[in-house]
Coordinates of C-alpha atoms in Angstrom, one line a residue:
Chain A
M838 CA -10.8 47.9 23.4
K839 CA -9.3 46.1 20.4
I840 CA -8.8 42.4 20.8
L841 CA -6.9 40.1 18.4
V842 CA -7.7 36.4 18.8
C843 CA -5.4 34.0 17.1
I844 CA -6.8 30.7 16.1
S845 CA -5.3 27.5 14.8
S846 CA -7.1 25.0 12.6
V847 CA -6.4 21.5 13.9
P848 CA -7.7 17.9 13.7
D849 CA -10.5 17.2 16.1
T850 CA -9.1 15.8 19.3
T851 CA -10.7 12.4 18.7
S852 CA -9.0 12.1 15.3
K853 CA -6.9 9.1 14.4
I854 CA -3.6 10.4 13.1
S855 CA -2.1 8.9 9.9
F856 CA 0.3 10.0 7.2
T857 CA 0.5 9.8 3.4
D858 CA 3.1 10.3 0.6
G859 CA 5.8 8.1 2.2
D860 CA 5.0 9.5 5.7
T861 CA 5.8 13.1 4.6
K862 CA 2.3 14.5 4.9
L863 CA -0.5 14.3 7.3
N864 CA -3.4 12.3 5.9
K865 CA -6.3 14.8 5.9
A866 CA -8.8 12.4 4.4
G867 CA -11.7 11.8 6.8
V868 CA -10.2 14.2 9.4
Q869 CA -12.6 16.8 10.9
Y870 CA -10.8 20.1 11.4
I871 CA -11.8 22.4 14.3
I872 CA -10.7 25.6 16.0
G873 CA -7.9 24.7 18.4
P874 CA -9.6 23.8 21.6
Y875 CA -7.6 26.2 23.7
D876 CA -7.9 29.0 21.0
D877 CA -11.7 28.4 21.3
Y878 CA -11.6 29.3 25.0
A879 CA -9.6 32.5 24.1
L880 CA -12.3 33.4 21.5
A881 CA -15.1 32.7 24.0
R882 CA -13.6 34.9 26.6
A883 CA -13.0 37.7 24.0
V884 CA -16.7 37.5 23.0
E885 CA -17.7 37.7 26.7
L886 CA -15.5 40.8 27.2
K887 CA -17.1 42.4 24.2
E888 CA -20.6 41.7 25.5
K889 CA -19.7 43.1 28.9
S890 CA -17.9 46.3 28.1
G891 CA -17.6 46.6 24.3
A892 CA -14.7 45.7 22.1
T893 CA -13.9 44.8 18.6
I894 CA -12.6 41.4 17.9
T895 CA -10.3 40.5 14.9
V896 CA -9.7 36.8 14.4
L897 CA -6.3 35.9 12.9
N898 CA -5.3 32.6 11.5
V899 CA -1.8 31.7 10.1
G900 CA -2.7 29.0 7.7
E901 CA -3.8 27.8 4.3
A902 CA -7.2 28.2 2.7
D903 CA -8.7 25.0 4.2
A904 CA -8.8 26.9 7.5
E905 CA -11.5 29.2 6.3
P906 CA -14.5 27.2 7.7
Q907 CA -12.9 27.5 11.1
I908 CA -12.4 31.3 10.6
R909 CA -16.0 31.7 9.5
K910 CA -17.1 29.8 12.6
A911 CA -15.1 32.2 14.8
L912 CA -16.8 35.1 13.0
A913 CA -20.2 33.4 13.6
I914 CA -19.3 33.1 17.3
G915 CA -18.8 36.8 17.6
A916 CA -15.6 38.1 16.0
D917 CA -16.1 41.2 13.8
D918 CA -13.5 40.7 11.1
A919 CA -10.8 38.2 10.2
I920 CA -7.3 38.1 8.7
R921 CA -5.6 35.0 7.3
V922 CA -1.9 35.0 6.7
D923 CA -1.7 32.6 3.7
V924 CA 1.1 30.2 4.6
E925 CA 1.6 26.8 6.1
P926 CA 2.2 27.3 9.8
T927 CA 5.5 25.4 10.1
D928 CA 7.2 26.5 13.3
S929 CA 6.5 28.6 16.4
Y930 CA 8.9 31.4 15.6
F931 CA 7.6 31.7 12.0
V932 CA 3.9 31.8 13.1
A933 CA 4.7 34.2 15.9
E934 CA 6.5 36.5 13.4
Q935 CA 3.3 36.6 11.3
I936 CA 1.1 37.3 14.3
A937 CA 3.4 40.1 15.5
A938 CA 3.4 41.7 12.1
V939 CA -0.4 41.8 12.0
A940 CA -0.5 43.0 15.7
K941 CA 1.9 45.9 14.9
E942 CA -0.4 47.1 12.2
G943 CA -3.6 46.8 14.3
N944 CA -2.4 48.3 17.6
Y945 CA -4.4 45.8 19.7
D946 CA -4.9 46.1 23.5
L947 CA -5.2 42.4 24.0
I948 CA -3.8 39.5 22.0
L949 CA -5.4 36.2 23.0
M950 CA -4.7 32.7 21.9
G951 CA -4.7 29.2 23.3
R952 CA -2.0 28.0 25.7
E953 CA -0.8 25.7 22.9
T954 CA -2.0 24.3 19.6
S955 CA -3.3 20.7 19.9
D956 CA -1.2 19.5 17.0
Y957 CA 2.4 20.6 17.9
N958 CA 1.9 21.4 21.7
S959 CA 4.9 23.6 22.0
G960 CA 3.1 26.4 23.9
V961 CA 5.5 29.1 23.0
V962 CA 3.9 31.3 20.3
H963 CA 2.4 33.8 22.8
G964 CA 5.7 34.3 24.4
I965 CA 7.5 34.9 21.2
V966 CA 4.8 37.3 20.0
G967 CA 5.1 39.2 23.3
E968 CA 8.9 39.4 23.0
I969 CA 8.8 40.6 19.4
L970 CA 6.3 43.3 20.3
G971 CA 8.1 44.2 23.5
I972 CA 5.0 43.6 25.7
P973 CA 4.4 41.1 28.5
S974 CA 2.9 37.6 27.9
F975 CA 1.3 35.2 30.3
S976 CA 0.2 31.6 30.0
P977 CA -1.8 29.6 30.8
V978 CA -4.5 32.1 31.9
M979 CA -7.6 30.5 33.5
Q980 CA -9.4 33.7 34.5
L981 CA -9.4 37.1 32.9
D982 CA -11.0 40.4 33.7
I983 CA -10.2 43.9 32.4
E984 CA -10.6 46.9 34.7
G985 CA -9.4 50.4 33.8
G986 CA -6.8 49.2 31.3
V987 CA -5.4 46.5 33.7
A988 CA -5.8 42.8 33.2
K989 CA -6.6 40.8 36.4
M990 CA -5.7 37.2 35.8
T991 CA -5.4 33.8 37.4
R992 CA -2.7 31.7 35.9
E993 CA -1.9 28.0 36.4
I994 CA 1.5 27.3 37.7
E995 CA 3.1 23.9 38.5
G996 CA 1.0 22.5 41.4
G997 CA -1.2 25.5 41.9
K998 CA -2.2 28.9 40.7
E999 CA -1.1 32.5 40.7
I1000 CA -3.3 35.6 40.8
L1001 CA -1.7 38.6 39.1
E1002 CA -2.4 41.9 37.3
A1003 CA -0.6 43.7 34.6
P1004 CA -1.4 46.8 32.5
L1005 CA -2.5 46.4 28.8
P1006 CA -1.3 45.7 26.1
L1007 CA -0.7 42.0 26.8
V1008 CA -0.4 38.7 25.0
L1009 CA -2.2 35.8 26.8
G1010 CA -2.3 32.1 26.3
C1011 CA -5.6 30.8 27.5
Q1012 CA -7.1 27.6 28.9
E1013 CA -10.2 26.4 30.6
P1014 CA -12.1 27.5 32.7
I1015 CA -11.5 31.0 31.3
A1016 CA -14.9 30.8 29.5
E1017 CA -17.4 28.2 28.2
W1018 CA -17.0 27.3 24.5
K1019 CA -19.6 29.1 22.4
I1020 CA -21.8 27.5 19.8
P1021 CA -22.7 29.9 16.9
N1022 CA -26.4 30.6 16.5
M1023 CA -28.2 30.9 13.1
R1024 CA -28.0 34.7 13.1
G1025 CA -24.3 34.5 13.8
I1026 CA -23.8 32.0 11.0
M1027 CA -25.7 34.2 8.5
T1028 CA -23.8 37.4 9.4
A1029 CA -20.5 35.6 9.4
R1030 CA -20.8 35.1 5.6
T1031 CA -20.5 38.8 4.9
K1032 CA -18.0 39.8 7.6
P1033 CA -14.7 40.9 6.1
L1034 CA -11.9 38.2 5.8
K1035 CA -8.7 39.7 4.5
V1036 CA -6.0 37.3 3.1
I1037 CA -2.5 38.6 3.3
P1038 CA 0.9 37.1 2.3
A1039 CA 3.5 35.9 4.8
S1040 CA 6.8 37.6 5.6
G1041 CA 10.0 36.0 6.8
E1042 CA 11.2 32.4 6.5
A1043 CA 10.3 29.1 8.2
L1044 CA 13.0 28.0 10.6
T1045 CA 12.2 24.3 10.5
A1046 CA 11.0 21.7 8.0
T1047 CA 9.6 18.3 8.7
D1048 CA 11.3 15.4 6.9
K1049 CA 9.2 12.5 8.0
Y1050 CA 6.4 11.5 10.3
S1051 CA 6.0 8.3 12.3
L1052 CA 3.5 6.6 14.6
P1053 CA 4.4 5.2 18.0
P1054 CA 5.1 1.4 18.0
A1055 CA 2.1 -0.8 18.7
K1056 CA 1.6 -1.6 22.4
G1057 CA 2.1 -5.2 23.4
P1058 CA -0.8 -7.1 25.0
C1059 CA -2.0 -6.1 28.5
K1060 CA -1.2 -8.6 31.2
M1061 CA -4.3 -9.2 33.3
I1062 CA -4.2 -9.9 37.0
P1063 CA -7.2 -11.3 38.8
A1064 CA -8.8 -8.8 41.2
D1065 CA -8.6 -11.1 44.2
E1066 CA -4.8 -11.4 43.6
A1067 CA -4.4 -7.7 43.1
E1068 CA -1.3 -7.6 45.4
K1069 CA 0.6 -9.6 42.7
L1070 CA 0.6 -6.5 40.6
I1071 CA 3.0 -4.8 43.0
E1072 CA 5.4 -7.7 42.7
L1073 CA 5.2 -7.6 38.9
L1074 CA 5.9 -3.9 38.9
H1075 CA 8.8 -4.4 41.2
K1076 CA 10.4 -7.5 39.6
E1077 CA 9.2 -7.6 36.0
A1078 CA 8.6 -4.0 35.0
K1079 CA 11.2 -2.7 37.4
V1080 CA 9.4 0.6 38.0
L1081 CA 9.1 0.2 41.8
Chain B
M722 CA 28.5 25.8 19.1
A723 CA 28.4 25.9 22.9
I724 CA 25.4 24.5 24.7
L725 CA 23.4 26.3 27.3
V726 CA 20.9 24.5 29.5
F727 CA 18.1 26.5 31.2
T728 CA 18.0 24.9 34.7
E729 CA 15.1 25.2 37.1
I730 CA 15.6 25.3 40.9
A731 CA 13.0 24.0 43.3
D732 CA 13.5 24.2 47.1
G733 CA 17.1 25.2 46.7
A734 CA 18.1 22.3 44.5
I735 CA 18.2 21.7 40.7
K736 CA 15.0 20.0 39.6
K737 CA 15.4 16.4 38.5
S738 CA 14.0 17.2 35.0
S739 CA 16.7 19.9 34.7
L740 CA 19.4 17.4 35.6
E741 CA 18.0 15.2 32.7
A742 CA 18.2 18.3 30.4
I743 CA 21.8 18.9 31.5
Y744 CA 22.7 15.2 30.8
Y745 CA 20.9 15.5 27.4
G746 CA 23.0 18.6 26.7
A747 CA 26.2 16.8 27.6
Q748 CA 25.4 14.1 25.1
V749 CA 24.8 16.7 22.4
A750 CA 28.0 18.5 23.4
E751 CA 30.0 15.4 23.0
K752 CA 28.7 15.0 19.5
L753 CA 29.6 18.6 18.7
G754 CA 32.9 18.6 20.6
T755 CA 31.9 21.4 22.9
S756 CA 30.9 21.9 26.5
V757 CA 27.7 22.5 28.5
T758 CA 27.0 25.6 30.6
A759 CA 23.9 25.5 32.9
L760 CA 22.0 28.7 33.8
A761 CA 20.3 28.5 37.2
I762 CA 18.1 31.3 38.3
G763 CA 17.0 31.7 41.9
K764 CA 18.1 30.9 45.4
A765 CA 20.4 27.9 45.9
D766 CA 23.7 27.0 47.5
S767 CA 26.7 26.7 45.2
S768 CA 27.2 23.1 46.5
E769 CA 23.8 22.2 45.2
L770 CA 24.4 23.8 41.8
A771 CA 27.8 22.1 41.5
I772 CA 25.9 18.8 41.2
A773 CA 25.2 19.9 37.6
G774 CA 28.8 18.7 36.9
N775 CA 27.7 15.2 37.9
Y776 CA 25.4 15.3 34.9
G777 CA 27.9 16.8 32.4
A778 CA 27.9 20.6 32.9
S779 CA 31.3 22.1 33.1
K780 CA 30.0 25.5 34.4
V781 CA 27.0 26.9 36.1
L782 CA 26.0 30.5 35.7
H783 CA 24.0 31.4 38.8
A784 CA 21.7 34.4 38.6
N785 CA 20.6 35.2 42.2
D786 CA 19.3 38.7 42.0
A787 CA 16.6 39.3 44.7
K788 CA 14.3 40.5 41.9
L789 CA 14.4 37.0 40.4
E790 CA 13.0 35.2 43.4
T791 CA 9.5 35.1 42.0
P792 CA 9.6 33.4 38.6
N793 CA 9.0 36.1 35.9
S794 CA 9.3 34.9 32.3
M795 CA 10.2 38.3 31.0
A796 CA 13.1 38.8 33.4
Y797 CA 14.2 35.2 33.2
A798 CA 14.3 35.4 29.4
K799 CA 16.4 38.5 29.6
V800 CA 18.9 36.6 31.8
L801 CA 18.8 33.6 29.4
V802 CA 19.5 35.8 26.4
E803 CA 22.4 37.4 28.2
A804 CA 23.8 34.0 29.2
A805 CA 23.4 32.7 25.6
N806 CA 25.3 35.8 24.3
A807 CA 28.0 35.5 27.0
S808 CA 28.6 31.8 26.4
G809 CA 28.2 31.9 22.6
A810 CA 25.5 29.2 22.8
K811 CA 24.0 28.0 19.6
V812 CA 21.9 25.3 21.2
I813 CA 19.7 26.1 24.2
I814 CA 18.2 23.1 26.0
T815 CA 15.5 22.8 28.6
A816 CA 13.3 20.3 30.2
K817 CA 9.7 21.1 29.1
S818 CA 7.7 22.8 31.8
S819 CA 5.3 25.7 31.9
L820 CA 8.0 28.1 33.2
A821 CA 10.6 26.9 30.7
D822 CA 8.1 27.3 27.9
A823 CA 7.5 30.9 28.8
V824 CA 11.1 31.7 29.3
T825 CA 12.5 30.0 26.2
A826 CA 9.7 31.4 24.1
R827 CA 10.6 35.0 25.0
A828 CA 14.3 34.3 24.6
A829 CA 13.6 32.8 21.2
G830 CA 11.8 36.0 20.3
T831 CA 15.0 38.0 20.8
L832 CA 17.4 35.4 19.4
K833 CA 15.3 34.5 16.4
A834 CA 15.5 30.9 17.3
A835 CA 13.4 27.9 16.3
V836 CA 11.8 26.3 19.3
V837 CA 11.3 22.6 19.0
G838 CA 9.1 21.3 21.8
N839 CA 8.6 17.7 23.2
V840 CA 11.9 16.4 21.8
V841 CA 12.2 12.6 22.4
E842 CA 15.7 11.7 21.1
L843 CA 19.2 13.1 20.8
P844 CA 19.6 15.1 17.6
D845 CA 20.9 13.6 14.4
L846 CA 23.8 15.8 13.3
S847 CA 25.0 13.7 10.3
N848 CA 23.3 16.1 7.8
G849 CA 22.3 19.4 9.3
F850 CA 20.5 19.4 12.7
K851 CA 17.6 17.0 12.9
V852 CA 15.5 16.2 15.9
K853 CA 12.6 13.8 16.6
R854 CA 9.7 15.4 18.5
S855 CA 6.4 14.1 19.7
I856 CA 3.4 15.8 18.1
F857 CA -0.4 15.5 18.5
T858 CA 0.1 15.0 22.2
G859 CA 2.1 11.8 21.7
K860 CA -0.1 10.3 19.0
A861 CA 2.7 10.7 16.4
F862 CA 6.3 11.9 15.9
A863 CA 8.0 14.3 13.5
D864 CA 11.6 14.4 12.4
V865 CA 12.3 18.0 12.1
N866 CA 15.2 19.8 10.3
V867 CA 16.1 22.9 12.3
T868 CA 17.8 25.6 10.2
S869 CA 17.9 28.7 12.5
D870 CA 21.4 29.8 13.7
I871 CA 20.3 29.4 17.4
K872 CA 18.1 26.4 18.3
V873 CA 16.0 25.8 21.4
L874 CA 15.1 22.2 22.3
A875 CA 12.5 21.5 25.0
I876 CA 12.9 17.8 25.9
K877 CA 10.3 15.5 27.4
K878 CA 10.8 13.7 30.7
N879 CA 12.6 10.3 30.6
V880 CA 14.3 11.0 27.2
V881 CA 17.7 10.2 28.7
S882 CA 18.7 8.0 31.6
P883 CA 21.6 10.0 33.2
V884 CA 24.8 8.2 34.3
E885 CA 26.5 10.3 36.9
S886 CA 30.2 11.1 36.4
G887 CA 31.2 12.2 39.9
N888 CA 32.4 15.6 38.5
A889 CA 31.5 18.9 40.0
A890 CA 30.8 22.0 38.0
S891 CA 32.3 25.4 38.7
V892 CA 29.7 27.9 39.8
E893 CA 29.9 31.6 38.8
A894 CA 27.7 34.4 39.8
F895 CA 25.8 35.9 36.8
T896 CA 24.4 39.4 37.2
P897 CA 23.0 40.9 34.0
A898 CA 21.3 44.3 34.4
L899 CA 17.5 44.0 34.7
A900 CA 15.4 47.0 33.6
E901 CA 12.4 48.0 35.6
N902 CA 10.0 47.4 32.7
L903 CA 10.5 43.7 33.1
F904 CA 8.6 43.8 36.3
T905 CA 5.3 45.5 35.4
A906 CA 3.2 42.6 36.4
K907 CA 2.1 42.3 40.0
V908 CA 1.6 38.9 41.5
T909 CA -1.0 39.4 44.3
E910 CA -1.3 35.8 45.5
T911 CA 0.3 32.4 44.9
V912 CA -1.7 29.3 45.8
K913 CA 0.5 26.3 45.8
A914 CA 0.0 22.8 47.0
T915 CA 2.8 22.0 49.4
G916 CA 4.2 18.7 50.6
T917 CA 2.9 16.9 47.6
V918 CA 4.8 15.4 44.7
S919 CA 4.8 17.7 41.6
L920 CA 2.8 16.0 38.8
P921 CA 4.9 16.9 35.7
E922 CA 8.1 15.9 37.6
A923 CA 6.7 12.7 39.1
D924 CA 8.1 9.2 38.3
L925 CA 5.0 7.6 39.7
V926 CA 1.4 8.8 39.2
V927 CA -1.8 7.5 40.6
S928 CA -4.8 8.9 38.7
G929 CA -8.6 8.7 39.3
G930 CA -11.6 9.0 37.0
R931 CA -15.4 9.1 37.3
G932 CA -15.2 5.5 38.5
M933 CA -14.0 6.9 41.9
K934 CA -17.7 7.9 42.3
G935 CA -17.1 11.3 44.1
P936 CA -14.5 13.4 45.8
E937 CA -15.4 11.9 49.2
H938 CA -14.2 8.5 48.0
W939 CA -10.7 9.6 47.0
Q940 CA -9.0 8.4 50.2
P941 CA -8.0 4.9 49.0
L942 CA -6.3 6.4 46.0
L943 CA -4.5 9.0 48.1
D944 CA -3.4 6.2 50.4
L945 CA -1.8 4.3 47.5
A946 CA -0.2 7.5 46.2
D947 CA 1.2 8.2 49.7
A948 CA 2.6 4.7 50.1
L949 CA 4.3 4.9 46.6
E950 CA 5.3 8.6 47.2
A951 CA 3.5 9.2 43.9
A952 CA 1.8 12.3 42.5
T953 CA -2.0 12.3 42.2
A954 CA -3.8 13.1 38.9
C955 CA -7.3 12.9 37.5
S956 CA -9.3 12.8 34.3
K957 CA -10.9 15.8 32.6
P958 CA -14.5 14.9 33.8
V959 CA -13.2 14.7 37.4
S960 CA -11.6 18.2 37.2
D961 CA -14.7 19.6 35.3
L962 CA -16.9 18.3 38.2
D963 CA -14.6 20.0 40.7
W964 CA -13.9 16.7 42.4
R965 CA -10.2 17.4 42.2
P966 CA -8.2 20.7 41.4
H967 CA -7.6 21.6 37.8
H968 CA -3.8 21.3 38.0
E969 CA -4.3 17.5 38.5
H970 CA -6.1 17.2 35.1
V971 CA -4.1 14.9 32.8
G972 CA -4.9 14.6 29.1
Q973 CA -4.9 16.3 25.7
T974 CA -6.1 19.6 27.2
G975 CA -4.4 19.2 30.6
V976 CA -1.0 18.2 32.0
K977 CA 0.9 15.8 29.8
V978 CA 2.9 13.3 31.9
S979 CA 5.5 10.7 31.1
P980 CA 6.2 9.0 34.4
N981 CA 7.8 5.5 34.8
L982 CA 4.4 4.3 36.1
Y983 CA 0.9 5.6 35.6
I984 CA -1.9 3.8 37.5
A985 CA -5.4 4.7 36.2
C986 CA -8.2 4.0 38.6
G987 CA -11.8 4.1 37.3
I988 CA -10.8 5.9 34.1
S989 CA -12.3 4.5 30.9
G990 CA -9.5 5.8 28.7
A991 CA -11.0 8.3 26.2
I992 CA -8.6 9.1 23.3
Q993 CA -8.1 12.6 24.8
H994 CA -7.0 11.2 28.1
L995 CA -4.7 8.6 26.5
A996 CA -3.0 11.5 24.6
G997 CA -1.8 13.0 27.9
V998 CA -0.4 9.7 29.3
N999 CA 0.7 7.6 26.4
S1000 CA 4.4 8.3 26.8
S1001 CA 4.4 6.7 30.3
K1002 CA 6.8 3.8 30.5
V1003 CA 4.3 1.4 32.2
I1004 CA 0.5 1.9 32.4
V1005 CA -1.7 0.0 34.9
V1006 CA -5.4 0.1 34.5
I1007 CA -7.9 -0.8 37.2
N1008 CA -11.5 -0.7 36.0
K1009 CA -14.7 -2.7 36.7
D1010 CA -15.6 -2.7 33.0
A1011 CA -13.5 -5.3 31.2
D1012 CA -14.3 -3.5 27.9
A1013 CA -12.9 -0.1 29.0
P1014 CA -10.7 1.1 26.0
F1015 CA -7.9 2.0 28.4
F1016 CA -7.0 -1.8 28.7
K1017 CA -5.8 -1.7 25.1
A1018 CA -3.2 1.0 26.0
A1019 CA -2.2 -0.7 29.3
D1020 CA 0.7 -3.0 30.2
Y1021 CA -1.0 -4.4 33.3
G1022 CA -4.8 -4.6 34.0
I1023 CA -7.1 -5.5 36.8
V1024 CA -10.8 -5.9 36.1
G1025 CA -12.4 -5.2 39.5
D1026 CA -13.8 -2.7 42.0
V1027 CA -11.3 0.0 42.6
F1028 CA -12.4 0.3 46.2
E1029 CA -11.5 -3.4 46.8
V1030 CA -8.3 -3.4 44.7
L1031 CA -6.7 -0.1 45.9
P1032 CA -6.3 -1.1 49.6
K1033 CA -4.7 -4.4 48.6
L1034 CA -2.2 -2.6 46.4
T1035 CA -1.5 -0.1 49.2
K1036 CA -0.9 -3.0 51.6
A1037 CA 1.4 -4.8 49.2
V1038 CA 3.4 -1.6 48.6
K1039 CA 4.0 -1.1 52.3
E1040 CA 5.1 -4.7 52.6
L1041 CA 7.5 -4.2 49.7
K1042 CA 9.2 -1.3 51.5

């Protein structure tokens, strides 16, 4: 089985977000970058599937050179080789187009990624990739097993879950608890250094461009209500905040 | 430059979030001097669908093929693409939801459309097509220029406050051909909580954290949610510990909500949790620790024992009603 795992390189979820250059660029100073948390689940499940029944894992990042530590980490966790499409990942369609181009070349049985990236949160790249390739896509997948060329999955739906199966090839957006995040061991880190990482140019054109970034307005002070007069809160929510 | 709104049906009626999307579409249509068509897929009476007119749609395309009864993103996307082609739509609008994401993504794949998620304002059409979207799970915003011929906008909840017009929309059956290969997936089981308020759609949310001390202590929170007719939610640790089902987990890696009121009970307010709730209109925090970081993001706060505070609130809500 050939698995393609797509990873994003994003600021750590605890990062404080700020901007530079007249609010036209993300301020990367002091920001720790990580593999997208959902992508990390997809990678972990791919490694488990490889350990269980054998597979080769290619990790793919659409991004600039500063994503390479995250790609090396994915190789250390258990991917066999890596591809980086050397371009800024501006919009969902553009990124999906790059992934689909790589996928067409590689003929993968399974294309895994996170349900969304934690920076732009659109959650549509897997669907666009599936459509371009003409194969089904499902998201968010919480459980995944492969038996005889058929994927057995549990998918979260609004207010519940759905158990379904579909023949490979598939594109899946993953989320917990599909697998536990894996921490690379020393041997993995050593071998990752020499695993192949191919850098290729992008094709197509970006469909969006960001003009300017901004931060939400500062929140006003919090109005405190004494615990022994808790019922007053309901009156305030009704008369002052007008949400009840 | 017609506008098409992907409209979701729940229990035979248009979802509230979809009515908001239709209203948003009508505002955009007014700026562009065009009209709004709503595409509704699934079982519903025409009289229910005509309500789309009240929110600004002039026409509803109703796809009601029996094959579409179970949501299927591949088939729904095919219907959406056909509807976009039939109506000449250049802008496709939807309320953000997991089904809408999947359907619009696939449609965008065929239409070569940019998809802009989590849109928080009406577009600025003074120079091109610019929209403001929430990014980093609500920690920031980006003003994005969209240059593709066809554009897909997924709007956040509460972005517009609809004013009803009293008009009715005309409802037309829409029956595009659906190839068998759209139905290769087999759904063997659907587990869905019934009779509860859907969390992403909810106007009021009551949420619990580790301060609730265990799943057996959830009753006071459920009682308040019941009295308010609110949806229930929880923090990541609570869902990780299996105290509550995963679909209730709100935060950066869970459901993102933007209700009118979010009441956090015994949740300290880690930055990842705040990311999932920071677009709520009003946030109430109840925590016994006065230094809990969540108070900094709250509008109203009570420092106290949740098990003493919650019954008082429930009683006050019942008296209010």
